[in-house]
Amino acid sequence: MAKAREIPGIRPQTAFREAAARTVEVRTDEVFSFREGVLDTGDIERVHDMRVATRRLRAVMEVFAPCFPQKQHRAALRDVKRLADALGERRDPDVSIEALEGMASVLTADDRPGIESLEDELRGQQAAANEKLAAMLGEVAESDLEGRLKALAAEARA
């Protein structure tokens, strides 16, 4: 799991609004840094890292909610939650497949067909969840969620 990025420039004397702006900017960058390759089912850690990053972003958006215009904040937070849900739906079969692969490696050849059948079913779920995630990433890009989050940070400073 990717370590959370530090938020530069926050000190005890930093104004709450400035802390909100800086934190949302860094957490937004963190989320979108995992976008490349997130649909690659061969590298399940990118999905995990992006999902964790969305959870961090969601938390700071909730903590700093009073610093942002309510309507824009609510819409952006809703979209962050939807992205996190799509990532979670994709992550669940990833974890199960990985566990089954570990089990299969210690089973006899006679016992593997049952595990392989379950694995095939999970790969189908993974593919369907990946399609939903791809569609959600398209919505995120089309609605410019990244830009809207950065605009919220700028609003906090205003």
Short mmCIF file of C-alpha atoms in Angstrom, two decimals, residues 5-6 9 16 23 47-48 52 55 69 88 92 96 106-107 112 122 124-125 127 131 134-137 145 148 152-153:
data_model
loop_
_atom_site.label_atom_id
_atom_site.label_comp_id
_atom_site.label_asym_id
_atom_site.label_seq_id
_atom_site.Cartn_x
_atom_site.Cartn_y
_atom_site.Cartn_z
CA ARG A 5 1.93 11.84 1.11
CA GLU A 6 2.96 14.48 3.57
CA GLY A 9 3.55 23.77 4.92
CA PHE A 16 -7.79 26.12 9.02
CA THR A 23 -4.62 18.92 2.24
CA VAL A 47 -6.54 -0.37 -7.54
CA HIS A 48 -5.83 -0.83 -3.86
CA VAL A 52 -7.07 3.96 -0.17
CA ARG A 55 -10.74 7.15 1.33
CA PRO A 69 -18.95 26.14 -0.90
CA GLY A 88 -13.99 -1.29 -4.02
CA ASP A 92 -13.05 -7.40 -3.85
CA SER A 96 -10.36 -13.32 -3.50
CA VAL A 106 -0.52 -26.02 -2.19
CA LEU A 107 -3.33 -28.30 -3.40
CA ARG A 112 -7.41 -27.82 -8.10
CA LEU A 122 -14.28 -14.43 -9.80
CA GLY A 124 -15.75 -12.80 -14.57
CA GLN A 125 -16.77 -10.60 -11.63
CA ALA A 127 -13.92 -8.13 -15.54
CA GLU A 131 -15.86 -2.30 -16.95
CA ALA A 134 -13.60 2.18 -16.60
CA ALA A 135 -16.98 3.86 -17.04
CA MET A 136 -16.60 5.64 -13.69
CA LEU A 137 -13.12 6.84 -14.64
CA LEU A 145 -13.40 15.86 -10.81
CA ARG A 148 -13.27 20.62 -9.38
CA LEU A 152 -12.54 23.75 -4.05
CA ALA A 153 -9.05 24.10 -2.58
#
